[in-house]
mmCIF file of C-alpha atoms in Angstrom:
data_model
loop_
_atom_site.group_PDB
_atom_site.id
_atom_site.type_symbol
_atom_site.label_atom_id
_atom_site.label_comp_id
_atom_site.label_asym_id
_atom_site.label_seq_id
_atom_site.Cartn_x
_atom_site.Cartn_y
_atom_site.Cartn_z
ATOM 1 C CA MET A 1244 -55.610 -40.349 35.827
ATOM 2 C CA GLY A 1245 -57.507 -41.878 38.994
ATOM 3 C CA GLY A 1246 -54.774 -41.301 41.211
ATOM 4 C CA LYS A 1247 -52.862 -44.896 39.331
ATOM 5 C CA TYR A 1248 -49.955 -43.006 38.200
ATOM 6 C CA ARG A 1249 -47.934 -40.276 39.873
ATOM 7 C CA ILE A 1250 -44.769 -38.294 39.067
ATOM 8 C CA THR A 1251 -41.945 -39.199 41.609
ATOM 9 C CA GLY A 1252 -38.652 -37.455 42.715
ATOM 10 C CA ASP A 1253 -37.506 -33.546 42.153
ATOM 11 C CA LYS A 1254 -36.692 -33.976 38.352
ATOM 12 C CA TYR A 1255 -39.324 -33.454 35.567
ATOM 13 C CA PRO A 1256 -38.637 -34.838 31.749
ATOM 14 C CA ARG A 1257 -37.492 -31.006 29.512
ATOM 15 C CA MET A 1258 -37.386 -30.447 25.884
ATOM 16 C CA ARG A 1259 -33.359 -29.113 25.545
ATOM 17 C CA ARG A 1260 -32.738 -26.631 22.893
ATOM 18 C CA PRO A 1261 -30.056 -27.481 20.062
ATOM 19 C CA SER A 1262 -26.575 -26.107 21.663
ATOM 20 C CA GLY A 1263 -24.714 -23.190 20.225
ATOM 21 C CA ARG A 1264 -21.912 -25.064 18.249
ATOM 22 C CA ARG A 1265 -24.665 -27.196 15.962
ATOM 23 C CA ARG A 1266 -25.909 -24.532 14.674
ATOM 24 C CA ILE A 1267 -22.453 -23.090 13.980
ATOM 25 C CA VAL A 1268 -21.153 -26.407 12.486
ATOM 26 C CA LEU A 1269 -24.721 -25.919 10.242
ATOM 27 C CA ALA A 1270 -23.888 -22.678 9.515
ATOM 28 C CA VAL A 1271 -20.681 -23.666 7.829
ATOM 29 C CA ILE A 1272 -21.357 -26.246 5.828
ATOM 30 C CA ALA A 1273 -23.789 -24.145 4.385
ATOM 31 C CA SER A 1274 -21.732 -21.519 3.529
ATOM 32 C CA VAL A 1275 -19.518 -23.979 2.038
ATOM 33 C CA ALA A 1276 -22.385 -25.343 -0.357
ATOM 34 C CA ALA A 1277 -23.117 -22.681 -1.121
ATOM 35 C CA VAL A 1278 -19.478 -21.585 -2.434
ATOM 36 C CA GLY A 1279 -19.007 -24.401 -3.957
ATOM 37 C CA LEU A 1280 -21.840 -23.527 -6.034
ATOM 38 C CA LEU A 1281 -21.719 -19.855 -7.222
ATOM 39 C CA GLY A 1282 -17.988 -20.884 -7.692
ATOM 40 C CA TRP A 1283 -19.598 -23.616 -10.371
ATOM 41 C CA GLY A 1284 -21.697 -21.816 -11.928
ATOM 42 C CA THR A 1285 -18.963 -18.870 -12.725
ATOM 43 C CA LEU A 1286 -17.023 -21.725 -14.093
ATOM 44 C CA GLN A 1287 -19.985 -22.563 -16.381
ATOM 45 C CA LEU A 1288 -20.169 -19.006 -17.533
ATOM 46 C CA ILE A 1289 -16.378 -18.572 -17.953
ATOM 47 C CA ASP A 1290 -16.594 -21.709 -20.480
ATOM 48 C CA VAL A 1291 -19.349 -19.776 -21.817
ATOM 49 C CA PHE A 1292 -17.843 -17.383 -22.445
ATOM 50 C CA THR A 1293 -14.569 -18.112 -23.533
ATOM 51 C CA GLY A 1294 -14.552 -22.166 -24.335
ATOM 52 C CA GLY A 1295 -17.304 -22.049 -26.737
ATOM 53 C CA SER A 1296 -16.274 -18.922 -28.825
ATOM 54 C CA LYS A 1297 -12.913 -20.438 -29.229
ATOM 55 C CA ALA A 1298 -15.386 -23.728 -30.547
ATOM 56 C CA SER A 1299 -17.019 -21.114 -32.703
ATOM 57 C CA ALA A 1300 -13.937 -20.148 -34.145
ATOM 58 C CA ALA A 1301 -12.268 -22.778 -34.943
ATOM 59 C CA GLY A 1302 -14.804 -24.001 -36.444
ATOM 60 C CA ARG A 1303 -15.509 -20.759 -38.642
ATOM 61 C CA ALA A 1304 -11.609 -21.186 -39.195
ATOM 62 C CA SER A 1305 -12.656 -25.019 -40.228
ATOM 63 C CA ARG A 1306 -14.910 -24.145 -42.979
ATOM 64 C CA ASP A 1307 -12.949 -20.963 -44.204
ATOM 65 C CA CYS A 1308 -10.534 -23.254 -45.378
ATOM 66 C CA ALA A 1309 -12.361 -25.619 -47.155
ATOM 67 C CA ARG A 1310 -13.913 -23.159 -48.862
ATOM 68 C CA ALA A 1311 -10.321 -22.034 -49.050
ATOM 69 C CA ALA A 1312 -9.310 -25.411 -50.656
ATOM 70 C CA ASP A 1313 -12.315 -26.632 -52.683
ATOM 71 C CA ALA A 1314 -11.363 -22.773 -54.341
ATOM 72 C CA SER A 1315 -7.801 -23.825 -55.691
ATOM 73 C CA ARG A 1316 -9.526 -27.198 -56.640
ATOM 74 C CA THR A 1317 -11.272 -25.369 -59.140
ATOM 75 C CA SER A 1318 -8.841 -22.945 -59.906
ATOM 76 C CA GLN A 1319 -5.921 -25.296 -60.931
ATOM 77 C CA GLN A 1320 -9.003 -27.593 -62.426
ATOM 78 C CA ARG A 1321 -10.061 -24.460 -65.073
ATOM 79 C CA GLN A 1322 -5.611 -23.110 -65.251
ATOM 80 C CA LYS A 1323 -4.824 -24.091 -68.886
ATOM 81 C CA PRO A 1324 -2.281 -26.143 -70.216
ATOM 82 C CA LEU A 1325 1.681 -24.249 -70.390
ATOM 83 C CA PRO A 1326 2.668 -24.473 -73.971
ATOM 84 C CA THR A 1327 6.001 -25.374 -74.253
ATOM 85 C CA PRO A 1328 8.772 -23.408 -75.961
ATOM 86 C CA LYS A 1329 8.811 -25.021 -78.937
ATOM 87 C CA GLN A 1330 5.073 -24.071 -78.847
ATOM 88 C CA ILE A 1331 5.514 -21.152 -78.909
ATOM 89 C CA THR A 1332 6.179 -18.412 -82.146
ATOM 90 C CA VAL A 1333 8.545 -15.270 -80.598
ATOM 91 C CA ASN A 1334 8.800 -12.367 -82.934
ATOM 92 C CA VAL A 1335 11.794 -10.217 -81.687
ATOM 93 C CA TYR A 1336 12.143 -6.362 -82.463
ATOM 94 C CA ASN A 1337 14.552 -3.968 -80.978
ATOM 95 C CA ALA A 1338 13.073 -0.625 -79.894
ATOM 96 C CA THR A 1339 16.897 1.083 -78.495
ATOM 97 C CA PRO A 1340 18.864 2.219 -80.786
ATOM 98 C CA ARG A 1341 21.762 0.451 -80.312
ATOM 99 C CA GLY A 1342 22.012 -2.396 -83.413
ATOM 100 C CA GLY A 1343 22.137 -6.295 -83.070
ATOM 101 C CA LEU A 1344 20.171 -6.913 -80.109
ATOM 102 C CA ALA A 1345 17.122 -8.341 -82.010
ATOM 103 C CA LYS A 1346 19.016 -10.821 -83.486
ATOM 104 C CA ASN A 1347 20.893 -11.746 -81.239
ATOM 105 C CA THR A 1348 18.004 -12.224 -78.558
ATOM 106 C CA ALA A 1349 16.635 -14.308 -81.377
ATOM 107 C CA GLY A 1350 18.993 -16.501 -81.658
ATOM 108 C CA GLU A 1351 19.205 -17.049 -77.579
ATOM 109 C CA LEU A 1352 15.690 -18.115 -77.453
ATOM 110 C CA LYS A 1353 16.108 -20.951 -80.388
ATOM 111 C CA LYS A 1354 18.606 -21.767 -78.190
ATOM 112 C CA ARG A 1355 16.345 -22.444 -75.647
ATOM 113 C CA GLY A 1356 13.789 -24.324 -77.405
ATOM 114 C CA PHE A 1357 11.185 -21.495 -78.458
ATOM 115 C CA THR A 1358 10.315 -21.202 -82.291
ATOM 116 C CA ILE A 1359 11.008 -17.500 -83.686
ATOM 117 C CA GLY A 1360 8.998 -15.671 -86.328
ATOM 118 C CA LYS A 1361 10.141 -12.590 -87.037
ATOM 119 C CA VAL A 1362 13.306 -10.151 -86.286
ATOM 120 C CA GLY A 1363 13.768 -6.874 -86.592
ATOM 121 C CA ASN A 1364 13.485 -3.388 -85.421
ATOM 122 C CA ALA A 1365 10.291 -2.401 -83.449
ATOM 123 C CA THR A 1366 7.707 -0.291 -85.143
ATOM 124 C CA LYS A 1367 6.689 3.049 -84.641
ATOM 125 C CA ALA A 1368 4.499 2.738 -81.945
ATOM 126 C CA TYR A 1369 7.285 1.016 -79.744
ATOM 127 C CA ASP A 1370 10.254 2.283 -81.516
ATOM 128 C CA LYS A 1371 12.272 4.214 -78.293
ATOM 129 C CA LYS A 1372 9.264 4.492 -76.035
ATOM 130 C CA VAL A 1373 10.206 0.339 -74.087
ATOM 131 C CA LYS A 1374 11.591 1.550 -70.704
ATOM 132 C CA GLY A 1375 11.922 -1.560 -69.404
ATOM 133 C CA THR A 1376 13.559 -4.475 -70.244
ATOM 134 C CA GLY A 1377 10.878 -4.828 -72.871
ATOM 135 C CA LEU A 1378 7.318 -6.065 -73.597
ATOM 136 C CA LEU A 1379 5.733 -9.060 -73.740
ATOM 137 C CA LEU A 1380 2.575 -8.314 -76.484
ATOM 138 C CA GLY A 1381 0.322 -11.830 -77.164
ATOM 139 C CA ALA A 1382 -3.472 -12.108 -77.811
ATOM 140 C CA ARG A 1383 -5.609 -12.693 -74.975
ATOM 141 C CA SER A 1384 -5.460 -15.749 -74.742
ATOM 142 C CA ALA A 1385 -2.116 -15.891 -74.182
ATOM 143 C CA THR A 1386 -1.576 -13.915 -71.256
ATOM 144 C CA ASP A 1387 -2.041 -16.911 -68.588
ATOM 145 C CA THR A 1388 -0.177 -19.460 -71.386
ATOM 146 C CA ALA A 1389 2.857 -18.535 -73.601
ATOM 147 C CA LEU A 1390 3.544 -14.613 -72.727
ATOM 148 C CA PRO A 1391 4.297 -16.358 -69.210
ATOM 149 C CA VAL A 1392 6.019 -18.546 -70.261
ATOM 150 C CA LEU A 1393 8.122 -16.519 -72.520
ATOM 151 C CA GLY A 1394 8.213 -14.547 -69.245
ATOM 152 C CA THR A 1395 10.225 -16.459 -67.510
ATOM 153 C CA GLN A 1396 12.962 -16.067 -70.617
ATOM 154 C CA LEU A 1397 13.406 -12.161 -69.280
ATOM 155 C CA ALA A 1398 12.767 -10.772 -65.987
ATOM 156 C CA GLY A 1399 11.143 -7.547 -65.514
ATOM 157 C CA ALA A 1400 9.705 -7.407 -68.970
ATOM 158 C CA GLU A 1401 6.077 -5.798 -68.555
ATOM 159 C CA HIS A 1402 2.833 -8.223 -70.461
ATOM 160 C CA ARG A 1403 -0.046 -6.682 -72.510
ATOM 161 C CA SER A 1404 -2.561 -7.949 -74.160
ATOM 162 C CA ASP A 1405 -3.498 -6.859 -77.945
ATOM 163 C CA ALA A 1406 -6.556 -7.556 -80.287
ATOM 164 C CA ARG A 1407 -4.362 -9.857 -82.587
ATOM 165 C CA ARG A 1408 -5.410 -13.306 -83.072
ATOM 166 C CA SER A 1409 -2.561 -15.245 -84.036
ATOM 167 C CA GLY A 1410 -0.870 -17.706 -81.744
ATOM 168 C CA GLU A 1411 2.326 -15.335 -82.201
ATOM 169 C CA VAL A 1412 4.177 -13.195 -79.577
ATOM 170 C CA ASP A 1413 6.097 -10.322 -79.573
ATOM 171 C CA LEU A 1414 8.929 -9.969 -77.272
ATOM 172 C CA VAL A 1415 9.649 -5.676 -77.662
ATOM 173 C CA ILE A 1416 13.394 -4.946 -76.846
ATOM 174 C CA GLY A 1417 13.762 -1.846 -74.588
ATOM 175 C CA ASP A 1418 16.109 0.606 -73.348
ATOM 176 C CA LYS A 1419 16.772 -0.845 -70.050
ATOM 177 C CA PHE A 1420 17.776 -4.867 -71.767
ATOM 178 C CA LYS A 1421 21.028 -6.193 -71.069
ATOM 179 C CA ASN A 1422 20.578 -9.790 -71.661
ATOM 180 C CA LEU A 1423 18.109 -12.373 -70.912
ATOM 181 C CA THR A 1424 17.433 -14.022 -67.878
ATOM 182 C CA LYS A 1425 20.302 -16.823 -66.949
ATOM 183 C CA LYS A 1426 19.413 -20.451 -68.616
ATOM 184 C CA GLU A 1427 20.019 -21.909 -65.209
ATOM 185 C CA ASP A 1428 17.495 -19.438 -63.404
ATOM 186 C CA ALA A 1429 15.024 -19.705 -66.952
ATOM 187 C CA ASP A 1430 15.083 -23.093 -65.965
ATOM 188 C CA LYS A 1431 13.852 -22.776 -62.283
ATOM 189 C CA ALA A 1432 11.236 -20.157 -63.639
ATOM 190 C CA LEU A 1433 9.406 -22.246 -65.774
ATOM 191 C CA ALA A 1434 9.619 -25.189 -63.467
ATOM 192 C CA ALA A 1435 8.176 -23.539 -61.155
ATOM 193 C CA LEU A 1436 5.604 -21.683 -63.529
ATOM 194 C CA ALA A 1437 4.467 -25.624 -64.020
ATOM 195 C CA LYS A 1438 4.137 -26.856 -60.522
ATOM 196 C CA PRO A 1439 2.559 -23.710 -58.982
ATOM 197 C CA GLU A 1440 2.821 -24.052 -55.274
ATOM 198 C CA PRO A 1441 -0.573 -24.161 -53.062
ATOM 199 C CA THR A 1442 -1.692 -20.170 -53.113
ATOM 200 C CA PRO A 1443 -1.913 -19.784 -48.888
ATOM 201 C CA SER A 1444 -5.555 -18.981 -47.643
ATOM 202 C CA ALA A 1445 -6.785 -14.781 -47.931
ATOM 203 C CA SER A 1446 -6.916 -15.169 -44.375
ATOM 204 C CA GLY A 1447 -3.023 -15.985 -43.637
ATOM 205 C CA LYS A 1448 -3.789 -18.976 -41.579
ATOM 206 C CA ASN A 1449 -2.788 -22.069 -41.651
ATOM 207 C CA CYS A 1450 -5.689 -24.586 -42.247
#
């Protein structure tokens, strides 16, 4: 240096190490940040495994409800229109030992608007063999048309189809028969049959 610059005094500049307090503060900040990141990641995982599954389940339920609604509309479109009582010809047969049941029952059905065909004792195939209130017989095409309408007049009657081709239906009076269904109740059942309520979904969930 040629002696131009000289250090005077007894103190020299020194590099100081960071204090212990600063290191503690930095460590605390780093720990807090790590905990925060860990907590955020945990919340994301919880959302994936819970919220995501709920959303997926909701989507499946929505699709199920849509399919059920489509099936209900299709069923209603395919449903045959129900005949009125006047359009149904009923043959009334008595399969019990009690006399006069066929005649009286036919008279009551006529008052309620049904067209009456044959009236008399049941054939050998059914005589004293109908254990319930009655048996309603008709062609296969009457299974979801004439028979349900006639069935509103006699609660508990069995419905059965046979090989006939005519549109007439039979009411065979059974051993447990007492009277036709009360007219008020029969009218309510007939009205409900004409305007059925929507069918619930198979899963039982509200849509």
